Short mmCIF file of C-alpha atoms and ligand atoms in Angstrom, two decimals:
data_model
loop_
_atom_site.label_atom_id
_atom_site.label_comp_id
_atom_site.label_asym_id
_atom_site.label_seq_id
_atom_site.Cartn_x
_atom_site.Cartn_y
_atom_site.Cartn_z
CA UNK A 19 99.03 -126.82 29.96
CA UNK A 20 102.01 -124.59 29.29
CA UNK A 21 104.90 -126.55 27.89
CA UNK A 22 107.45 -123.90 27.15
CA UNK A 23 109.93 -122.16 29.34
CA UNK A 24 112.19 -119.13 29.14
CA UNK A 25 114.84 -121.59 27.94
CA UNK A 26 112.63 -122.55 24.98
CA UNK A 27 112.10 -118.86 24.19
CA UNK A 28 115.88 -118.29 24.26
CA UNK A 29 116.42 -121.34 22.04
CA UNK A 30 113.77 -120.05 19.60
CA UNK A 31 115.44 -116.65 19.46
CA UNK A 32 118.95 -118.07 19.14
CA UNK A 33 117.86 -120.30 16.31
CA UNK A 34 116.46 -117.32 14.34
CA UNK A 35 119.82 -115.59 14.65
CA UNK A 36 121.37 -118.08 12.21
CA UNK A 37 120.51 -115.61 9.47
CA UNK A 38 121.63 -117.53 6.42
CA UNK A 39 119.21 -120.40 6.85
CA UNK A 40 115.93 -120.76 5.02
CA UNK A 41 113.02 -121.14 7.42
CA UNK A 42 110.05 -123.20 6.22
CA UNK A 43 106.68 -122.67 7.90
CA UNK A 44 104.09 -125.43 7.62
CA UNK A 45 100.41 -125.32 8.72
CA UNK A 46 98.24 -128.45 9.03
CA UNK A 47 96.44 -130.03 6.07
CA UNK A 48 93.21 -128.21 5.12
CA UNK A 49 94.57 -125.15 6.91
CA UNK A 50 91.92 -123.12 8.72
CA UNK A 51 91.99 -119.48 9.84
CA UNK A 52 94.27 -120.20 12.78
CA UNK A 53 96.74 -122.29 10.80
CA UNK A 54 96.93 -119.78 7.92
CA UNK A 55 96.87 -116.76 10.28
CA UNK A 56 99.70 -118.22 12.35
CA UNK A 57 102.01 -119.14 9.46
CA UNK A 58 101.43 -115.95 7.45
CA UNK A 59 101.67 -113.72 10.54
CA UNK A 60 104.94 -115.32 11.63
CA UNK A 61 106.17 -115.36 7.99
CA UNK A 62 105.74 -111.57 7.86
CA UNK A 63 107.55 -111.08 11.19
CA UNK A 64 110.48 -113.23 9.99
CA UNK A 65 110.61 -111.26 6.71
CA UNK A 66 110.62 -108.02 8.72
CA UNK A 67 113.60 -109.44 10.62
CA UNK A 68 115.40 -109.84 7.29
CA UNK A 69 115.17 -113.64 7.33
CA UNK A 70 114.50 -115.97 4.41
CA UNK A 71 111.12 -117.54 5.19
CA UNK A 72 108.84 -119.68 3.03
CA UNK A 73 105.36 -121.04 3.70
CA UNK A 74 104.62 -124.53 2.38
CA UNK A 75 101.01 -125.57 2.89
CA UNK A 76 100.36 -129.35 2.67
CA UNK A 77 97.37 -128.68 0.38
CA UNK A 78 95.28 -125.72 -0.74
CA UNK A 79 93.18 -123.74 1.72
CA UNK A 80 89.91 -121.80 1.36
CA UNK A 81 90.16 -118.72 -0.86
CA UNK A 82 88.76 -116.47 1.87
CA UNK A 83 92.24 -116.58 3.44
CA UNK A 84 93.89 -115.31 0.25
CA UNK A 85 94.03 -111.74 1.56
CA UNK A 86 96.65 -112.70 4.12
CA UNK A 87 100.16 -111.37 3.57
CA UNK A 88 102.41 -114.01 2.09
CA UNK A 89 99.57 -115.91 0.41
CA UNK A 90 100.77 -115.06 -3.11
CA UNK A 91 104.24 -116.42 -2.30
CA UNK A 92 103.06 -119.54 -0.47
CA UNK A 93 103.76 -122.94 -2.00
CA UNK A 94 101.04 -125.59 -2.03
CA UNK A 95 102.78 -128.95 -1.60
CA UNK A 96 100.25 -131.00 -3.60
CA UNK A 97 100.71 -128.64 -6.57
CA UNK A 98 104.52 -128.35 -6.52
CA UNK A 99 105.82 -131.48 -4.83
CA UNK A 100 109.31 -131.47 -6.38
CA UNK A 101 109.99 -127.80 -5.72
CA UNK A 102 108.61 -128.01 -2.17
CA UNK A 103 110.64 -131.14 -1.42
CA UNK A 104 113.80 -129.42 -2.71
CA UNK A 105 113.09 -126.38 -0.53
CA UNK A 106 112.61 -128.57 2.54
CA UNK A 107 115.96 -130.21 1.75
CA UNK A 108 117.70 -126.82 1.67
CA UNK A 109 116.00 -125.37 4.75
CA UNK A 110 117.80 -125.08 8.07
CA UNK A 111 114.73 -124.52 10.24
CA UNK A 112 111.25 -126.04 10.03
CA UNK A 113 108.41 -124.44 11.97
CA UNK A 114 105.25 -126.56 12.25
CA UNK A 115 102.20 -124.61 13.35
CA UNK A 116 98.75 -125.44 14.69
CA UNK A 117 99.16 -129.21 14.64
CA UNK A 118 100.52 -131.73 17.10
CA UNK A 119 101.77 -134.67 15.04
CA UNK A 120 103.47 -135.05 11.62
CA UNK A 121 100.52 -137.04 10.21
CA UNK A 122 98.43 -133.83 10.37
CA UNK A 123 100.60 -132.47 7.54
CA UNK A 124 99.12 -134.95 5.04
CA UNK A 125 101.58 -135.84 2.29
CA UNK A 126 104.30 -133.79 4.01
CA UNK A 127 104.38 -136.20 6.97
CA UNK A 128 107.52 -138.08 5.89
CA UNK A 129 109.33 -134.83 4.96
CA UNK A 130 108.68 -133.51 8.46
CA UNK A 131 109.76 -136.77 10.07
CA UNK A 132 112.89 -136.92 7.93
CA UNK A 133 113.87 -133.24 8.37
CA UNK A 134 117.53 -133.20 9.34
CA UNK A 135 117.85 -129.76 10.95
CA UNK A 136 116.08 -127.74 13.66
CA UNK A 137 112.38 -128.53 14.05
CA UNK A 138 110.16 -126.13 15.97
CA UNK A 139 106.55 -126.89 16.89
CA UNK A 140 104.24 -124.03 17.87
CA UNK A 141 100.80 -125.34 18.78
CA UNK A 142 97.89 -125.25 21.21
CA UNK A 143 96.55 -128.81 20.75
CA UNK A 144 96.84 -131.29 23.60
CA UNK A 145 99.28 -134.23 23.48
CA UNK A 146 101.98 -132.84 21.15
CA UNK A 147 104.01 -135.68 19.65
CA UNK A 148 107.71 -135.80 20.46
CA UNK A 149 109.21 -134.72 17.13
CA UNK A 150 110.40 -131.15 17.69
CA UNK A 151 113.72 -129.83 18.95
CA UNK A 152 111.97 -126.75 20.31
CA UNK A 153 108.41 -127.23 21.57
CA UNK A 154 106.30 -124.14 22.10
CA UNK A 155 103.03 -125.65 23.32
CA UNK A 156 100.28 -124.11 25.41
CA UNK A 157 96.88 -125.79 25.42
CA UNK A 158 95.37 -122.94 27.46
CA UNK A 159 95.64 -120.59 24.50
CA UNK A 160 92.55 -119.96 22.36
CA UNK A 161 94.58 -120.39 19.22
CA UNK A 162 98.07 -120.89 17.85
CA UNK A 163 97.91 -117.27 16.63
CA UNK A 164 97.49 -116.03 20.22
CA UNK A 165 100.38 -118.26 21.29
CA UNK A 166 102.72 -117.00 18.53
CA UNK A 167 101.93 -113.41 19.42
CA UNK A 168 102.75 -114.12 23.10
CA UNK A 169 105.94 -115.93 22.07
CA UNK A 170 107.08 -113.00 19.91
CA UNK A 171 106.37 -110.55 22.74
CA UNK A 172 108.17 -112.68 25.31
CA UNK A 173 111.11 -113.07 22.95
CA UNK A 174 111.31 -109.27 22.64
CA UNK A 175 110.51 -109.35 18.92
CA UNK A 176 107.41 -107.08 19.03
CA UNK A 177 109.15 -104.45 16.96
CA UNK A 178 108.96 -106.77 13.94
CA UNK A 179 105.18 -107.23 14.17
CA UNK A 180 103.36 -104.93 11.74
CA UNK A 181 99.75 -104.35 10.66
CA UNK A 182 99.84 -107.24 8.15
CA UNK A 183 101.11 -109.73 10.72
CA UNK A 184 98.71 -108.43 13.38
CA UNK A 185 95.80 -108.85 10.92
CA UNK A 186 96.76 -112.49 10.41
CA UNK A 187 97.03 -113.13 14.16
CA UNK A 188 93.66 -111.45 14.70
CA UNK A 189 92.10 -113.71 12.02
CA UNK A 190 93.56 -116.79 13.73
CA UNK A 191 92.10 -115.86 17.11
CA UNK A 192 88.78 -114.80 15.60
CA UNK A 193 88.25 -118.02 13.65
CA UNK A 194 89.40 -120.43 16.40
CA UNK A 195 87.03 -118.80 18.90
CA UNK A 196 84.01 -118.66 16.55
CA UNK A 197 84.24 -114.85 16.55
CA UNK A 198 84.95 -114.70 20.31
CA UNK A 199 82.12 -117.07 21.14
CA UNK A 200 84.06 -120.00 22.71
CA UNK A 201 87.56 -120.64 24.17
CA UNK A 202 87.58 -117.07 25.42
CA UNK A 203 87.40 -117.52 29.18
CA UNK A 204 91.02 -116.39 29.59
CA UNK A 205 91.23 -112.57 29.85
CA UNK A 206 94.62 -112.79 28.13
CA UNK A 207 92.83 -113.50 24.82
CA UNK A 208 91.10 -110.12 24.94
CA UNK A 209 94.29 -108.45 26.12
CA UNK A 210 95.96 -109.89 23.01
CA UNK A 211 93.14 -108.53 20.83
CA UNK A 212 93.56 -105.14 22.46
CA UNK A 213 97.28 -105.17 21.64
CA UNK A 214 96.62 -106.30 18.06
CA UNK A 215 94.15 -103.45 17.50
CA UNK A 216 96.95 -101.01 18.33
CA UNK A 217 98.69 -102.03 15.09
CA UNK A 218 95.85 -100.33 13.22
CA UNK A 219 94.19 -103.49 11.93
CA UNK A 220 90.72 -103.24 10.42
CA UNK A 221 88.82 -105.92 12.32
CA UNK A 222 85.54 -105.32 10.42
CA UNK A 223 87.29 -105.85 7.10
CA UNK A 224 89.01 -109.02 8.36
CA UNK A 225 85.70 -110.42 9.63
CA UNK A 226 84.02 -109.59 6.34
CA UNK A 227 86.84 -111.04 4.23
CA UNK A 228 86.35 -114.37 5.98
CA UNK A 229 82.64 -114.56 6.80
CA UNK A 230 80.97 -112.44 4.10
CA UNK A 231 82.78 -113.93 1.16
CA UNK A 232 80.73 -117.02 0.34
CA UNK A 233 79.11 -117.91 -2.95
CA UNK A 234 75.33 -118.04 -3.36
CA UNK A 235 75.69 -121.81 -3.87
CA UNK A 236 77.33 -122.19 -0.46
CA UNK A 237 74.38 -120.48 1.23
CA UNK A 238 71.96 -122.77 -0.62
CA UNK A 239 74.08 -125.79 0.31
CA UNK A 240 73.83 -124.79 3.99
CA UNK A 241 70.03 -124.51 3.69
CA UNK A 242 69.85 -127.88 1.94
CA UNK A 243 72.14 -129.55 4.44
CA UNK A 244 70.16 -128.32 7.47
CA UNK A 245 66.88 -129.25 5.81
CA UNK A 246 67.69 -132.60 4.23
CA UNK A 247 70.94 -133.90 5.71
CA UNK A 248 70.50 -133.52 9.45
CA UNK A 249 69.49 -136.15 11.97
CA UNK A 250 68.82 -135.30 15.61
CA UNK A 251 68.96 -137.71 18.57
CA UNK A 252 67.33 -135.87 21.50
CA UNK A 253 67.85 -138.83 23.86
CA UNK A 254 71.63 -138.61 23.34
CA UNK A 255 71.74 -134.79 23.08
CA UNK A 256 73.41 -135.38 19.74
CA UNK A 257 72.92 -134.61 16.07
CA UNK A 258 74.80 -135.07 12.84
CA UNK A 259 74.90 -133.57 9.36
CA UNK A 260 76.37 -135.10 6.23
CA UNK A 261 77.13 -134.28 2.62
CA UNK A 262 77.40 -136.85 -0.16
CA UNK A 263 79.73 -136.42 -3.14
CA UNK A 264 76.61 -135.89 -5.24
CA UNK A 265 75.45 -133.05 -2.96
CA UNK A 266 78.86 -131.40 -3.31
CA UNK A 267 78.63 -131.63 -7.09
CA UNK A 268 75.10 -130.24 -7.17
CA UNK A 269 76.11 -127.16 -5.22
CA UNK A 270 79.48 -126.66 -6.97
CA UNK A 271 81.29 -127.30 -3.68
CA UNK A 272 84.54 -125.36 -3.15
CA UNK A 273 87.08 -125.87 -0.40
CA UNK A 274 85.89 -124.15 2.78
CA UNK A 275 82.23 -124.05 1.75
CA UNK A 276 81.17 -126.28 4.65
CA UNK A 277 83.33 -124.51 7.27
CA UNK A 278 81.17 -123.96 10.35
CA UNK A 279 78.31 -126.26 9.29
CA UNK A 280 79.12 -128.61 12.18
CA UNK A 281 78.32 -125.89 14.71
CA UNK A 282 74.70 -125.39 13.64
CA UNK A 283 73.12 -128.38 15.46
CA UNK A 284 74.59 -127.05 18.73
CA UNK A 285 72.13 -124.18 18.62
CA UNK A 286 69.24 -126.64 19.00
CA UNK A 287 68.08 -126.67 22.64
CA UNK A 288 69.67 -129.53 24.62
CA UNK A 289 71.95 -130.65 21.78
CA UNK A 290 75.56 -130.54 22.87
CA UNK A 291 77.31 -133.04 20.61
CA UNK A 292 77.42 -132.56 16.85
CA UNK A 293 79.11 -134.43 14.00
CA UNK A 294 79.50 -133.56 10.34
CA UNK A 295 80.38 -136.19 7.71
CA UNK A 296 81.78 -135.27 4.30
CA UNK A 297 82.04 -138.01 1.69
CA UNK A 298 85.31 -138.04 -0.29
CA UNK A 299 86.63 -140.41 -3.00
CA UNK A 300 88.24 -142.94 -0.67
CA UNK A 301 87.40 -141.73 2.82
CA UNK A 302 84.96 -139.80 4.96
CA UNK A 303 86.12 -136.66 6.77
CA UNK A 304 84.36 -136.13 10.08
CA UNK A 305 84.20 -133.02 12.25
CA UNK A 306 82.99 -133.05 15.84
CA UNK A 307 81.92 -130.25 18.15
CA UNK A 308 80.57 -130.27 21.69
CA UNK A 309 79.42 -127.92 24.40
CA UNK A 310 80.27 -128.63 28.03
CA UNK A 311 82.76 -131.32 28.93
CA UNK A 312 82.06 -134.11 26.44
CA UNK A 313 85.56 -134.72 25.00
CA UNK A 314 85.17 -134.92 21.24
CA UNK A 315 88.96 -135.27 20.83
CA UNK A 316 88.82 -138.55 22.80
CA UNK A 317 85.71 -139.66 20.88
CA UNK A 318 87.45 -138.96 17.58
CA UNK A 319 90.70 -140.60 18.64
CA UNK A 320 88.90 -143.74 19.84
CA UNK A 321 86.60 -144.15 16.85
CA UNK A 322 87.64 -142.02 13.85
CA UNK A 323 91.48 -141.96 13.75
CA UNK A 324 91.43 -138.34 14.78
CA UNK A 325 91.93 -135.88 17.58
CA UNK A 326 91.80 -132.18 18.33
CA UNK A 327 90.50 -130.18 21.28
CA UNK A 328 87.97 -131.01 24.02
CA UNK A 329 85.14 -129.23 22.15
CA UNK A 330 86.39 -129.30 18.53
CA UNK A 331 87.93 -132.29 16.84
CA UNK A 332 88.09 -134.11 13.55
CA UNK A 333 89.04 -137.40 12.01
CA UNK A 334 89.08 -139.51 8.87
CA UNK A 335 87.73 -142.97 8.24
CA UNK A 336 88.37 -145.12 5.16
CA UNK A 337 84.88 -146.61 4.79
CA UNK A 338 81.74 -145.61 2.91
CA UNK A 339 79.65 -142.66 4.06
CA UNK A 340 76.89 -145.04 5.19
CA UNK A 341 79.35 -147.11 7.21
CA UNK A 342 80.77 -143.99 8.87
CA UNK A 343 77.29 -142.79 9.80
CA UNK A 344 76.29 -146.26 11.05
CA UNK A 345 79.43 -146.38 13.19
CA UNK A 346 78.46 -143.06 14.73
CA UNK A 347 74.84 -144.03 15.35
CA UNK A 348 75.85 -147.36 16.87
CA UNK A 349 78.32 -145.66 19.21
CA UNK A 350 75.83 -143.19 20.68
CA UNK A 351 74.22 -145.61 23.20
CA UNK A 352 77.61 -146.41 24.73
CA UNK A 353 78.27 -142.70 25.34
CA UNK A 354 74.75 -142.02 26.69
CA UNK A 355 75.82 -141.58 30.33
CA UNK A 356 78.74 -139.33 29.44
CA UNK A 357 76.58 -137.23 27.13
CA UNK A 358 73.89 -136.86 29.80
CA UNK A 359 76.44 -135.83 32.41
CA UNK A 360 78.13 -133.28 30.18
CA UNK A 361 74.81 -131.44 30.15
CA UNK A 362 75.16 -130.64 33.86
CA UNK A 363 78.82 -129.69 33.80
P1 5GP B 410 87.75 -129.32 11.87
O1 5GP B 410 86.53 -130.04 12.34
O2 5GP B 410 87.51 -127.85 11.81
O3 5GP B 410 88.37 -129.91 10.65
O4 5GP B 410 88.85 -129.53 13.00
C1 5GP B 410 88.58 -129.25 14.36
C2 5GP B 410 89.79 -129.54 15.20
O5 5GP B 410 90.15 -130.92 15.10
C3 5GP B 410 91.03 -128.77 14.80
O6 5GP B 410 91.71 -128.45 16.00
C4 5GP B 410 91.85 -129.73 14.00
O7 5GP B 410 93.19 -129.46 14.11
C5 5GP B 410 91.46 -131.08 14.59
N1 5GP B 410 91.37 -132.11 13.53
C6 5GP B 410 90.61 -132.06 12.41
N2 5GP B 410 90.77 -133.17 11.66
C7 5GP B 410 91.65 -133.95 12.32
C8 5GP B 410 92.24 -135.23 12.05
O8 5GP B 410 91.97 -135.89 11.04
N3 5GP B 410 93.12 -135.70 12.99
C9 5GP B 410 93.43 -135.01 14.13
N4 5GP B 410 94.31 -135.56 14.98
N5 5GP B 410 92.91 -133.81 14.39
C10 5GP B 410 92.03 -133.27 13.53
MN1 MN B 411 94.07 -123.75 16.10
#
């Protein structure tokens, strides 16, 4: 649903006119291609407008996003807490991108909640929390990157978009649609891509920088995970994968190495609900994906303290890996009818 009006666009534009203020851009924790693409693309546009913009990422992100403009100047909150906190205190505008509630910013949650000046939220997730002065929300958009591009065009700021920014926006759309595989039923997405290509971006190079940049160990980890860490439940049209801490150590696990693993079980015939559990020191991170109309955001919200989109969601649970997996397995029977129905959507 579209939740922004021409009034919001005017407010957004008017707010950027206060030239002396520092603008801080924040993506969600464990920023993905859409979160990084959106903040770095908008960062470049703001710089091109002559504004003072800074990206503060709640924690580090995968190194295959390091090519994005602005990466070398970005501040990672968990590495420079004092400096980042000081910057937030001095900033006049905060722009939160690709997340719908302050808790998605990890350790930056209280800084976002306590921010005293203008807060802007630009996001495509459903149910945005009520914490922003200016809410630019559109759940119909494939990605936040597509939404930001539309916002900039509607605000008449296209002239400040350049090849670097367009490359970031392209990366955001590409990653949030699984390389134009899902969430692409709206022709506007391809119209946006067409416009982005006109900035002279190299889409092959962007695709390669993100998808052909893995270590040998990551490929072997994927093989191991599919072979030894996957359980399939044909009767529930469901499957899950998991990785223990030990597995991560064995394969020299780096941030981003398991990106996309959760999608693999969906290519098994008749499987349309997939979960992926990653064991961490004090919690288990879970990712969910579905095909059809089984709402994994609801499933995650109800059972794993999470949320997200209809077909892609995530959550965290502060129990052991075995307990998290048992919880999932024990829940499947109660969702049997829903899972069966989602097959015939
Ligand atoms: P991923 O599985 O790639 O981490 O995340 C998939 C989707 O779920 C993304 O839209 C992401 O923003 C959302 N998501 C992931 N983890 C969480 C979480 O812990 N809480 C909430 N509310 N959303 C999450
Ligand atoms: Mn997104």
